[in-house]
Structure formats: structure tokens, C-alpha cells
Short mmCIF file of C-alpha atoms and ligand atoms in Angstrom, two decimals:
data_model
loop_
_atom_site.label_atom_id
_atom_site.label_comp_id
_atom_site.label_asym_id
_atom_site.label_seq_id
_atom_site.Cartn_x
_atom_site.Cartn_y
_atom_site.Cartn_z
CA UNK A 468 -28.22 5.01 11.41
CA UNK A 469 -27.53 8.68 9.16
CA UNK A 470 -25.85 8.73 6.10
CA UNK A 471 -22.23 9.78 7.84
CA UNK A 472 -20.58 12.85 5.83
CA UNK A 473 -18.13 10.87 4.14
CA UNK A 474 -20.65 8.94 2.73
CA UNK A 475 -21.52 12.30 0.89
CA UNK A 476 -18.88 13.21 0.18
CA UNK A 477 -17.77 9.72 -1.21
CA UNK A 478 -21.04 10.77 -3.73
CA UNK A 479 -19.75 14.16 -4.48
CA UNK A 480 -16.18 13.46 -4.89
CA UNK A 481 -17.27 11.56 -8.29
CA UNK A 482 -20.21 13.35 -8.96
CA UNK A 483 -18.87 14.99 -12.59
CA UNK A 484 -20.53 12.70 -14.95
CA UNK A 485 -18.31 11.39 -17.24
CA UNK A 486 -16.26 13.51 -20.45
CA UNK A 487 -15.43 12.75 -23.54
CA UNK A 488 -13.83 14.33 -25.80
CA UNK A 489 -15.27 14.69 -30.21
CA UNK A 490 -12.44 11.84 -31.86
CA UNK A 491 -11.61 10.29 -28.64
CA UNK A 492 -8.21 9.74 -27.35
CA UNK A 493 -5.37 7.70 -28.41
CA UNK A 494 -4.57 5.03 -26.46
CA UNK A 495 -0.61 3.76 -26.67
CA UNK A 496 -0.39 0.73 -28.86
CA UNK A 497 -3.43 2.64 -31.36
CA UNK A 498 -6.08 2.07 -29.71
CA UNK A 499 -8.80 4.87 -30.15
CA UNK A 500 -10.42 5.85 -26.42
CA UNK A 501 -14.40 7.24 -26.30
CA UNK A 502 -14.52 7.65 -30.72
CA UNK A 503 -17.56 7.34 -31.83
CA UNK A 504 -18.16 4.54 -35.15
CA UNK A 505 -18.11 6.51 -37.55
CA UNK A 506 -19.57 5.76 -41.08
CA UNK A 507 -23.34 4.73 -39.45
CA UNK A 508 -22.58 2.32 -38.24
CA UNK A 509 -23.91 0.64 -35.15
CA UNK A 510 -22.24 0.77 -31.78
CA UNK A 511 -20.46 -2.83 -31.72
CA UNK A 512 -19.96 -4.30 -28.41
CA UNK A 513 -17.30 -7.92 -27.10
CA UNK A 514 -20.36 -9.49 -24.28
CA UNK A 515 -17.85 -10.47 -20.84
CA UNK A 516 -19.34 -12.99 -19.28
CA UNK A 517 -21.73 -15.96 -21.45
CA UNK A 518 -24.04 -16.18 -18.81
CA UNK A 519 -28.15 -16.09 -18.25
CA UNK A 520 -27.85 -12.27 -18.23
CA UNK A 521 -24.94 -12.21 -21.36
CA UNK A 522 -28.51 -14.35 -23.60
CA UNK A 523 -30.69 -11.29 -22.69
CA UNK A 524 -28.54 -8.33 -23.98
CA UNK A 525 -27.70 -11.08 -27.16
CA UNK A 526 -31.38 -11.46 -28.42
CA UNK A 527 -31.80 -7.88 -27.38
CA UNK A 528 -29.17 -6.56 -29.93
CA UNK A 529 -30.93 -8.26 -32.70
CA UNK A 530 -33.18 -6.56 -32.47
CA UNK A 531 -31.77 -2.80 -32.61
CA UNK A 532 -30.99 -0.60 -34.99
CA UNK A 533 -27.53 0.81 -32.98
CA UNK A 534 -26.57 -1.82 -31.48
CA UNK A 535 -24.41 -5.30 -32.40
CA UNK A 536 -22.90 -8.44 -30.32
CA UNK A 537 -19.57 -8.25 -31.82
CA UNK A 538 -17.04 -10.09 -29.95
CA UNK A 539 -17.05 -12.31 -27.29
CA UNK A 540 -15.21 -12.73 -24.16
CA UNK A 541 -15.69 -16.14 -22.27
CA UNK A 542 -12.95 -18.09 -19.65
CA UNK A 543 -14.92 -21.57 -22.18
CA UNK A 544 -14.03 -21.13 -26.23
CA UNK A 545 -15.93 -24.39 -26.59
CA UNK A 546 -19.23 -21.99 -25.97
CA UNK A 547 -18.50 -19.05 -27.14
CA UNK A 548 -16.95 -20.56 -30.07
CA UNK A 549 -20.78 -21.55 -30.79
CA UNK A 550 -22.53 -18.92 -29.49
CA UNK A 551 -19.92 -16.66 -32.26
CA UNK A 552 -21.58 -18.91 -34.98
CA UNK A 553 -24.84 -18.83 -34.52
CA UNK A 554 -24.49 -15.08 -33.73
CA UNK A 555 -22.10 -14.69 -37.00
CA UNK A 556 -19.45 -13.03 -34.59
CA UNK A 557 -15.46 -13.31 -36.61
CA UNK A 558 -13.48 -16.89 -33.87
CA UNK A 559 -10.58 -14.56 -33.96
CA UNK A 560 -13.48 -11.30 -31.61
CA UNK A 561 -13.08 -14.56 -28.93
CA UNK A 562 -11.51 -13.73 -26.79
CA UNK A 563 -10.43 -15.17 -22.97
CA UNK A 564 -10.23 -13.69 -19.63
CA UNK A 565 -6.50 -13.39 -19.60
CA UNK A 566 -6.18 -12.44 -23.21
CA UNK A 567 -9.23 -9.51 -22.56
CA UNK A 568 -7.00 -6.77 -23.00
CA UNK A 569 -6.19 -7.46 -26.42
CA UNK A 570 -9.47 -6.57 -27.51
CA UNK A 571 -8.15 -2.78 -27.43
CA UNK A 572 -7.09 -3.12 -30.62
CA UNK A 573 -10.75 -4.54 -32.12
CA UNK A 574 -12.09 -1.27 -34.54
CA UNK A 575 -15.31 -3.00 -34.70
CA UNK A 576 -15.62 -3.01 -30.01
CA UNK A 577 -16.48 0.69 -29.17
CA UNK A 578 -17.75 -0.70 -25.77
CA UNK A 579 -18.37 -3.34 -23.03
CA UNK A 580 -20.59 -5.19 -21.09
CA UNK A 581 -19.90 -6.21 -18.72
CA UNK A 582 -21.93 -9.58 -17.26
CA UNK A 583 -19.97 -11.29 -14.71
CA UNK A 584 -20.45 -11.89 -11.28
CA UNK A 585 -20.76 -8.76 -9.37
CA UNK A 586 -17.25 -9.49 -8.27
CA UNK A 587 -15.35 -8.71 -11.69
CA UNK A 588 -17.64 -5.52 -12.43
CA UNK A 589 -14.55 -3.51 -10.93
CA UNK A 590 -12.15 -5.44 -13.52
CA UNK A 591 -13.13 -5.96 -15.88
CA UNK A 592 -14.63 -2.20 -16.23
CA UNK A 593 -11.06 -0.73 -15.55
CA UNK A 594 -9.78 -2.84 -18.22
CA UNK A 595 -11.97 -2.79 -20.40
CA UNK A 596 -11.86 1.32 -19.94
CA UNK A 597 -7.95 1.39 -20.24
CA UNK A 598 -8.83 -0.86 -23.70
CA UNK A 599 -10.14 2.45 -24.84
CA UNK A 600 -14.12 0.65 -24.76
CA UNK A 601 -17.03 2.29 -23.63
CA UNK A 602 -18.21 0.05 -20.27
CA UNK A 603 -22.24 -1.24 -19.13
CA UNK A 604 -22.08 -3.10 -16.71
CA UNK A 605 -24.02 -5.18 -14.42
CA UNK A 606 -25.72 -3.91 -11.61
CA UNK A 607 -24.57 -4.00 -8.84
CA UNK A 608 -21.40 -1.55 -9.98
CA UNK A 609 -19.39 -3.71 -7.60
CA UNK A 610 -18.95 -5.01 -4.37
CA UNK A 611 -17.84 -1.73 -2.72
CA UNK A 612 -18.82 2.20 -2.90
CA UNK A 613 -14.78 2.29 -2.84
CA UNK A 614 -14.67 -0.15 -6.32
CA UNK A 615 -17.74 2.38 -7.70
CA UNK A 616 -15.91 4.85 -7.44
CA UNK A 617 -12.50 3.97 -9.68
CA UNK A 618 -14.65 1.71 -11.42
CA UNK A 619 -16.06 6.03 -12.46
CA UNK A 620 -12.63 7.85 -12.65
CA UNK A 621 -11.25 4.87 -14.59
CA UNK A 622 -13.49 6.22 -17.27
CA UNK A 623 -13.36 9.53 -17.44
CA UNK A 624 -9.84 9.13 -17.36
CA UNK A 625 -9.92 6.97 -20.31
CA UNK A 626 -12.45 9.07 -21.47
CA UNK A 627 -15.32 6.66 -21.99
CA UNK A 628 -18.15 6.49 -21.05
CA UNK A 629 -20.25 4.11 -17.79
CA UNK A 630 -23.20 2.86 -17.98
CA UNK A 631 -24.99 0.42 -14.80
CA UNK A 632 -27.35 -1.87 -16.93
CA UNK A 633 -30.51 -0.04 -14.66
CA UNK A 634 -33.12 -1.56 -16.59
CA UNK A 635 -35.92 -0.58 -15.39
CA UNK A 636 -35.09 2.98 -15.98
CA UNK A 637 -35.25 2.06 -19.40
CA UNK A 638 -38.30 0.40 -19.68
CA UNK A 639 -41.73 2.08 -20.98
CA UNK A 640 -44.62 0.69 -17.88
CA UNK A 641 -41.40 2.04 -15.48
CA UNK A 642 -41.64 5.09 -17.39
CA UNK A 643 -45.33 6.47 -17.30
CA UNK A 644 -45.44 4.28 -13.38
CA UNK A 645 -42.20 7.59 -13.58
CA UNK A 646 -44.15 10.83 -15.41
CA UNK A 647 -47.55 10.14 -13.16
CA UNK A 648 -45.73 11.13 -9.77
CA UNK A 649 -43.61 13.21 -11.26
CA UNK A 650 -46.63 15.09 -12.28
CA UNK A 651 -48.87 14.80 -10.05
CA UNK A 652 -50.70 12.29 -10.76
CA UNK A 653 -50.32 11.11 -6.69
CA UNK A 654 -50.05 13.40 -4.73
CA UNK A 655 -47.91 14.26 -2.79
CA UNK A 656 -46.00 11.24 -2.01
CA UNK A 657 -45.86 9.77 1.68
CA UNK A 658 -44.28 6.18 2.03
CA UNK A 659 -43.02 3.44 -0.36
CA UNK A 660 -42.49 -0.53 0.21
CA UNK A 661 -41.20 -2.49 -1.35
CA UNK A 662 -39.89 -6.45 -2.82
CA UNK A 663 -38.16 -9.44 -4.29
CA UNK A 664 -36.85 -11.96 -3.58
CA UNK A 665 -36.45 -16.66 -5.27
CA UNK A 666 -34.82 -19.35 -3.38
CA UNK A 667 -31.80 -19.69 -5.23
CA UNK A 668 -30.31 -22.76 -5.40
CA UNK A 669 -26.82 -25.19 -4.09
CA UNK A 670 -23.77 -24.41 -5.85
CA UNK A 671 -24.91 -20.31 -7.26
CA UNK A 672 -21.93 -17.98 -7.22
CA UNK A 673 -24.23 -15.96 -5.51
CA UNK A 674 -24.00 -17.48 -2.14
CA UNK A 675 -20.72 -17.20 -2.56
CA UNK A 676 -19.24 -13.90 -0.06
CA UNK A 677 -17.06 -13.15 -1.99
CA UNK A 678 -17.99 -13.30 -6.00
CA UNK A 679 -21.02 -11.73 -4.38
CA UNK A 680 -20.74 -9.27 -2.07
CA UNK A 681 -23.38 -9.29 0.17
CA UNK A 682 -26.49 -11.54 -0.56
CA UNK A 683 -30.23 -10.59 -1.87
CA UNK A 684 -30.02 -7.57 -0.79
CA UNK A 685 -26.32 -7.21 -3.78
CA UNK A 686 -28.26 -8.82 -6.13
CA UNK A 687 -32.33 -8.76 -6.35
CA UNK A 688 -33.19 -5.89 -2.48
CA UNK A 689 -30.99 -3.39 -5.45
CA UNK A 690 -34.04 -2.78 -7.34
CA UNK A 691 -35.91 -1.51 -4.56
CA UNK A 692 -33.31 0.89 -3.06
CA UNK A 693 -33.28 1.94 -6.66
CA UNK A 694 -36.78 2.60 -7.13
CA UNK A 695 -36.71 4.10 -4.42
CA UNK A 696 -34.26 6.89 -4.90
CA UNK A 697 -35.68 6.83 -8.55
CA UNK A 698 -38.63 7.97 -7.67
CA UNK A 699 -38.52 9.96 -4.26
CA UNK A 700 -36.09 11.54 -6.37
CA UNK A 701 -33.21 12.44 -3.75
CA UNK A 702 -31.24 11.09 -1.75
CA UNK A 703 -32.37 9.08 1.34
CA UNK A 704 -30.99 10.53 4.61
CA UNK A 705 -31.14 7.79 6.64
CA UNK A 706 -31.44 3.21 6.69
CA UNK A 707 -31.93 0.45 8.69
CA UNK A 708 -31.52 -2.58 8.40
CA UNK A 709 -32.43 -6.18 9.93
CA UNK A 710 -30.82 -10.01 8.25
CA UNK A 711 -32.07 -13.45 9.27
CA UNK A 712 -31.92 -16.64 8.04
CA UNK A 713 -34.76 -19.55 8.85
CA UNK A 714 -32.69 -22.36 9.15
CA UNK A 715 -29.11 -21.34 10.27
CA UNK A 716 -27.29 -24.92 8.77
CA UNK A 717 -28.91 -24.47 5.97
CA UNK A 718 -25.32 -24.62 3.16
CA UNK A 719 -26.25 -21.98 0.88
CA UNK A 720 -26.55 -19.67 3.17
CA UNK A 721 -23.40 -20.20 4.92
CA UNK A 722 -22.05 -17.17 4.22
CA UNK A 723 -24.65 -15.06 2.91
CA UNK A 724 -28.02 -14.12 4.37
CA UNK A 725 -31.61 -14.83 3.52
CA UNK A 726 -33.85 -12.28 3.83
CA UNK A 727 -33.12 -8.62 5.06
CA UNK A 728 -35.86 -5.83 6.14
CA UNK A 729 -34.92 -2.22 6.04
CA UNK A 730 -36.13 1.35 5.90
CA UNK A 731 -35.10 4.39 4.14
CA UNK A 732 -35.91 7.85 5.07
CA UNK A 733 -35.56 10.97 2.43
CA UNK A 734 -34.72 14.12 3.47
CA UNK A 735 -38.54 15.95 2.32
CA UNK A 736 -39.53 13.43 4.71
CA UNK A 737 -40.82 10.48 1.84
CA UNK A 738 -39.70 6.83 3.75
CA UNK A 739 -39.42 3.47 1.97
CA UNK A 740 -39.86 -0.44 3.91
CA UNK A 741 -38.21 -3.14 1.49
CA UNK A 742 -37.28 -6.42 1.82
CA UNK A 743 -35.26 -9.61 -0.27
CA UNK A 744 -34.89 -13.18 -0.46
CA UNK A 745 -33.06 -15.77 -1.39
CA UNK A 746 -35.63 -17.67 0.65
CA UNK A 747 -39.20 -17.56 -1.74
CA UNK A 748 -40.71 -16.85 -4.34
CA UNK A 749 -41.16 -12.91 -4.43
CA UNK A 750 -42.58 -11.45 -7.34
CA UNK A 751 -40.38 -7.44 -7.21
CA UNK A 752 -42.59 -4.87 -7.20
CA UNK A 753 -42.26 -1.18 -5.91
CA UNK A 754 -45.50 0.61 -4.70
CA UNK A 755 -45.82 4.02 -4.48
CA UNK A 756 -47.91 6.21 -1.61
CA UNK A 757 -49.41 10.10 -2.50
CA UNK A 758 -51.68 11.63 -0.73
CA UNK A 759 -53.73 11.07 -3.81
CA UNK A 760 -52.99 8.10 -4.82
CA UNK A 761 -51.17 4.83 -5.14
CA UNK A 762 -49.49 2.51 -8.20
CA UNK A 763 -48.84 -1.29 -7.77
CA UNK A 764 -45.30 -0.92 -10.38
CA UNK A 765 -44.97 -5.16 -11.13
CA UNK A 766 -43.15 -7.61 -11.80
CA UNK A 767 -39.58 -6.39 -12.65
CA UNK A 768 -39.77 -9.54 -14.74
CA UNK A 769 -37.79 -9.13 -18.27
CA UNK A 770 -41.78 -8.72 -19.72
CA UNK A 771 -45.34 -8.26 -18.41
CA UNK A 772 -44.29 -5.32 -16.71
CA UNK A 773 -47.86 -3.37 -14.68
CA UNK A 774 -48.94 -0.77 -12.96
CA UNK A 775 -52.36 -0.76 -11.09
CA UNK A 776 -53.39 1.70 -8.76
CA UNK A 777 -56.22 4.23 -7.97
CA UNK A 778 -55.64 8.38 -8.49
CA UNK A 779 -58.12 10.57 -7.59
CA UNK A 780 -56.53 14.06 -9.25
CA UNK A 781 -56.31 14.95 -12.54
CA UNK A 782 -57.33 13.57 -15.34
CA UNK A 783 -59.23 10.98 -13.60
CA UNK A 784 -61.49 13.34 -10.85
CA UNK A 785 -64.04 11.83 -8.85
CA UNK A 786 -61.25 8.57 -7.92
CA UNK A 787 -60.95 5.86 -10.70
CA UNK A 788 -58.12 2.98 -10.72
CA UNK A 789 -55.50 3.39 -12.91
CA UNK A 790 -53.91 0.42 -15.43
CA UNK A 791 -50.86 0.03 -17.92
CA UNK A 792 -49.94 -2.51 -19.49
CA UNK A 793 -47.74 -3.43 -22.42
CA UNK A 794 -51.32 -3.51 -24.55
CA UNK A 795 -51.48 0.17 -23.21
CA UNK A 796 -50.15 2.84 -26.03
CA UNK A 797 -48.24 -0.14 -27.69
CA UNK A 798 -45.85 -0.22 -24.89
CA UNK A 799 -42.98 -2.55 -26.68
CA UNK A 800 -41.20 -4.63 -23.99
CA UNK A 801 -38.41 -5.49 -24.79
CA UNK A 802 -36.46 -3.82 -21.70
CA UNK A 803 -32.40 -4.98 -23.28
CA UNK A 804 -33.17 -3.58 -26.62
CA UNK A 805 -34.15 0.12 -25.13
CA UNK A 806 -31.06 -0.02 -22.50
CA UNK A 807 -28.81 -1.39 -25.05
CA UNK A 808 -29.90 1.82 -27.59
CA UNK A 809 -29.95 4.32 -25.30
CA UNK A 810 -26.57 3.68 -23.98
CA UNK A 811 -25.29 3.68 -28.21
CA UNK A 812 -26.78 6.26 -28.79
CA UNK A 813 -24.80 8.20 -25.60
CA UNK A 814 -22.06 6.94 -27.45
CA UNK A 815 -23.23 7.99 -30.17
CA UNK A 816 -24.52 12.06 -30.00
CA UNK A 817 -22.81 12.55 -26.77
CA UNK A 818 -25.01 12.09 -23.97
CA UNK A 819 -24.20 11.03 -20.30
CA UNK A 820 -26.76 7.85 -19.57
CA UNK A 821 -29.52 8.04 -17.67
CA UNK A 822 -27.45 5.55 -15.62
CA UNK A 823 -23.88 6.28 -14.95
CA UNK A 824 -21.71 5.12 -11.90
CA UNK A 825 -22.62 7.66 -10.71
CA UNK A 826 -26.35 5.85 -9.96
CA UNK A 827 -24.49 2.69 -9.20
CA UNK A 828 -22.28 4.02 -6.29
CA UNK A 829 -25.13 6.06 -4.69
CA UNK A 830 -26.86 2.02 -4.60
CA UNK A 831 -23.48 0.69 -2.96
CA UNK A 832 -23.52 3.21 -0.90
CA UNK A 833 -26.54 2.46 0.78
CA UNK A 834 -26.23 -1.33 0.28
CA UNK A 835 -24.07 -0.78 2.53
CA UNK A 836 -25.48 1.41 5.26
CA UNK A 837 -28.25 -1.08 5.26
CA UNK A 838 -25.82 -4.09 5.81
CA UNK A 839 -23.30 -2.05 8.81
CA UNK A 840 -26.83 -1.08 10.01
CA UNK A 841 -27.80 -4.29 10.78
CA UNK A 842 -24.62 -5.56 12.02
CA UNK A 843 -23.11 -7.50 9.73
CA UNK A 844 -19.55 -7.09 8.35
CA UNK A 845 -18.99 -7.02 4.19
P1 NDP B 1925 -24.61 -16.10 -14.21
O1 NDP B 1925 -24.12 -17.40 -13.48
O2 NDP B 1925 -25.27 -16.70 -15.21
O3 NDP B 1925 -22.98 -16.11 -15.65
C1 NDP B 1925 -21.90 -15.29 -14.79
C2 NDP B 1925 -20.97 -16.18 -16.46
O4 NDP B 1925 -19.57 -15.89 -15.64
C3 NDP B 1925 -20.82 -17.43 -16.41
O5 NDP B 1925 -21.23 -17.96 -17.25
C4 NDP B 1925 -19.15 -17.37 -16.53
O6 NDP B 1925 -18.78 -16.59 -17.66
C5 NDP B 1925 -19.18 -16.46 -16.17
N1 NDP B 1925 -17.51 -16.24 -14.30
C6 NDP B 1925 -16.79 -15.36 -14.81
N2 NDP B 1925 -15.95 -16.19 -13.82
C7 NDP B 1925 -16.38 -17.25 -12.88
C8 NDP B 1925 -16.99 -17.63 -11.35
N3 NDP B 1925 -15.46 -17.37 -10.61
N4 NDP B 1925 -17.90 -18.12 -11.44
C9 NDP B 1925 -19.36 -17.39 -12.06
N5 NDP B 1925 -19.25 -17.21 -13.39
C10 NDP B 1925 -17.88 -16.51 -13.74
O7 NDP B 1925 -24.73 -15.52 -13.89
P2 NDP B 1925 -25.62 -13.86 -14.62
O8 NDP B 1925 -25.53 -13.97 -15.39
O9 NDP B 1925 -27.13 -14.23 -13.63
O10 NDP B 1925 -25.68 -12.51 -13.31
C11 NDP B 1925 -24.03 -12.15 -13.38
C12 NDP B 1925 -24.14 -10.46 -14.07
O11 NDP B 1925 -25.32 -10.21 -14.28
C13 NDP B 1925 -24.41 -10.12 -12.27
O12 NDP B 1925 -23.63 -9.23 -11.42
C14 NDP B 1925 -25.53 -10.49 -11.97
O13 NDP B 1925 -25.79 -9.53 -11.15
C15 NDP B 1925 -26.67 -9.85 -13.33
N6 NDP B 1925 -27.83 -9.70 -13.19
C16 NDP B 1925 -28.89 -8.92 -13.95
C17 NDP B 1925 -29.98 -9.05 -14.65
C18 NDP B 1925 -30.93 -7.75 -14.93
O14 NDP B 1925 -31.74 -8.22 -15.03
N7 NDP B 1925 -30.42 -6.89 -15.00
C19 NDP B 1925 -30.48 -9.54 -14.18
C20 NDP B 1925 -29.49 -11.64 -13.97
C21 NDP B 1925 -28.34 -11.38 -13.17
P3 NDP B 1925 -17.72 -17.52 -18.66
O15 NDP B 1925 -18.04 -19.80 -19.00
O16 NDP B 1925 -18.46 -17.43 -20.55
O17 NDP B 1925 -16.91 -17.35 -18.34
#
């Protein structure tokens, strides 16, 4: 299914990177929007939604020179108080979802990290921006491209930065693979394959369409969509998807499908095939096939990333195996520290993040096409 003119217009309409005004913008109530902190202190973050991924950010920030957790936002005060005591967050910097907007006056908070179920990303990004805070939002950016556009607009209007948490863009082993592709070590890129999946538990919010937006592509297939776009270095012009569920009576798949497979065609002629599932263990990977070699980038976990392949060209003329892992050149596996520090430095130095809102929007446009071409209404 070709991307329509409207899809491209959606992308183009928000093509301007978030702007920032030195010194920030004064908001009603005296909060200052988008100002970098003075005195060389680290960027202070409020973590919104204290689930699994929130724990990774909190641990990552402990090792970071530029980022510090200074507030917590939760629907469970007791849990938030326990975590606040553990991480040295003052109890007057704990917020509920209802009183989240009070965060505007907390000068120890420069940015929020949105770690909520997918359908809540848009609301808390927009409320965070209106409170004058920069926003680091988990993937998928939202549950529709229309919401993504609203989030980008809200951050532009508030003069705050917006970054989507695509951790592999900041992971050094993945970046080595990207360097190899861009420097031509694989020759001209031809084809890509990717997959990611796991057996979803019963009663997970991920199987509730209203909270998740859709099935496994929103959650894990998005890694493949994003990797294909990153390695191709261009936007797809044709996308075709199919979905299936093996056991129609399985209550986990009452609202979202179990398996998804799709193809993507890029303007250069490069093509990609992706699969994702909530039915079985499928370690995440992207395999790249070029005219002079191939590479496997895997397994998309929080550590243990590895690049393996074979190149005929370049320094290894004659052909040789390639392996890059965490032992190579002492590459540092701290994904959440790298990611948060990147955003902190963007705030401190007034730079646009490598994965701004536009990156999240581009993936949502692709995801909508996968489902639409598969005949699924989102
Ligand atoms: P969890 O279920 O572990 O945590 C979500 C938290 O959101 C809950 O603990 C809860 O926090 C809060 N929450 C508020 N309303 C609801 C609700 N109606 N139902 C459930 N939780 C609610 O999810 P994850 O941490 O795994 O995922 C959160 C986001 O992070 C998702 O968008 C996901 O895609 C993304 N993610 C990204 C990963 C990555 O590697 N980049 C990996 C895993 C997830 P509280 O009790 O404090 O209110």
C-alpha cells in the first residue's frame, strides 16, 4: 500500500524541529519554560508512571553525570514514597496524576519522562509541555499520528524539547553497525529483515486496545520499523501488512492480534520484511544485506547487544567475519544512561535530540499503514 499524499503532508506539516528560546519562555504563574538550569547542576527529571521502564531510567540516572531524578508521578502514593526514600527524592516532589500540573512550579524539575501506557503518552506530554517542562516520551510516541502531531505542536508552542525514547539510537554497538552501513562497508544496501516478540501475559494493559493502541507492532514491532528507517536512511513509499491470531478463543487476543508480518519498500529500492508477535519468544534483531556483506544487529535487550556478520569490502578485503560486542573497544552498555544524558545535553546546549517527536510520528505513520493495509481498524 503506497503512502498517501496525506501521510507525507502529516510528516511535512510538523517538519520543523522544536525551537527553543535562550532563557526560556515565561509561563502564567511564573514558571519558566525551556530554560536550561543555571549553576551547572544536572537536568532534573520527573518520572511519570512508576512501572518497569521507569525503574530502568531511575537506575540509569544514578550513573549519569548530567541527569538526576528529582520528582515522581504515580497513581500509588505508597509506592512513590518507597521509591522516593530509596532514591533521595523529596516527598514534596511526589505528584499524583490529578495534581501533576503543579509540577510547573517545581524548579528542581526541568523535564519529564513519560513511562505510562501508550494511550496516556499524548496527554502527559502535552500537560508536561504546558507546565514548561521538556519531555522525554517512551515509544510508541502515541497511539495515532494525529496525537503525535498534537504533541509536537504543544512542545513547539511551549518552547520545550521533545525526544522519543528510542534507546538503540544511543546504544554504541547499534551505532557501530549504522556507521558500517553509512560508510559503505556492506556495499549498497539491498534488503533488511527484522523481528521482535514475546508471549504476552494475561491481563497486561498491552492487550487492552484502549491503552495500547494496537498489538505487538506498537510495542515491539516498532523497533523493527524504526531500525529499517534508520538503516535505510529514507522514508518508505510502500507498506503492506497482514495479521493473524492462532487461537481465536485466547482471551489475550480478544482486542489485539497475536502475529503481524509486513513489508516496506523504500524509494532507493531497498526493501524490508518485519514480523512481531505476542505469541512466542522472538529475540529482537535486524539483519542487513548489502551487495558486499551482511550484518545481524541483535538482540534488542538492555544489554548484551551484538553485531555479527561478514564483509567483502573495505579493510577486510578478501572477506572476513565481523563481530562487535560489549567487549569490543570497551563499549559501554548503559543504554538508559546514554539516552537520558543525550537529552540532558540537548537541553543544556540547546540542541535538537537525535530522535525528536518527528521520529516518533514517522513510525506511527508506518504503523497505521501496516494495520490499514492488513484491514485492521485502529
Ligand atoms: P508498566 O505496566 O510496567 O508500567 C506502567 C505504569 O504506568 C504503571 O506502573 C503505573 O504506574 C502507570 N499507569 C497509569 N495508569 C495505568 C493504567 N491504566 N494501566 C497500567 N499502568 C498505568 O509498563 P512498562 O513500564 O513496561 O511500559 C510503559 C511504557 O514504556 C510503554 O509505552 C512501553 O511501550 C514503554 N516501554 C519501553 C521500553 C524500552 O525499552 N524503551 C521497554 C518497556 C516499555 P503507577 O502505579 O506509578 O501509577
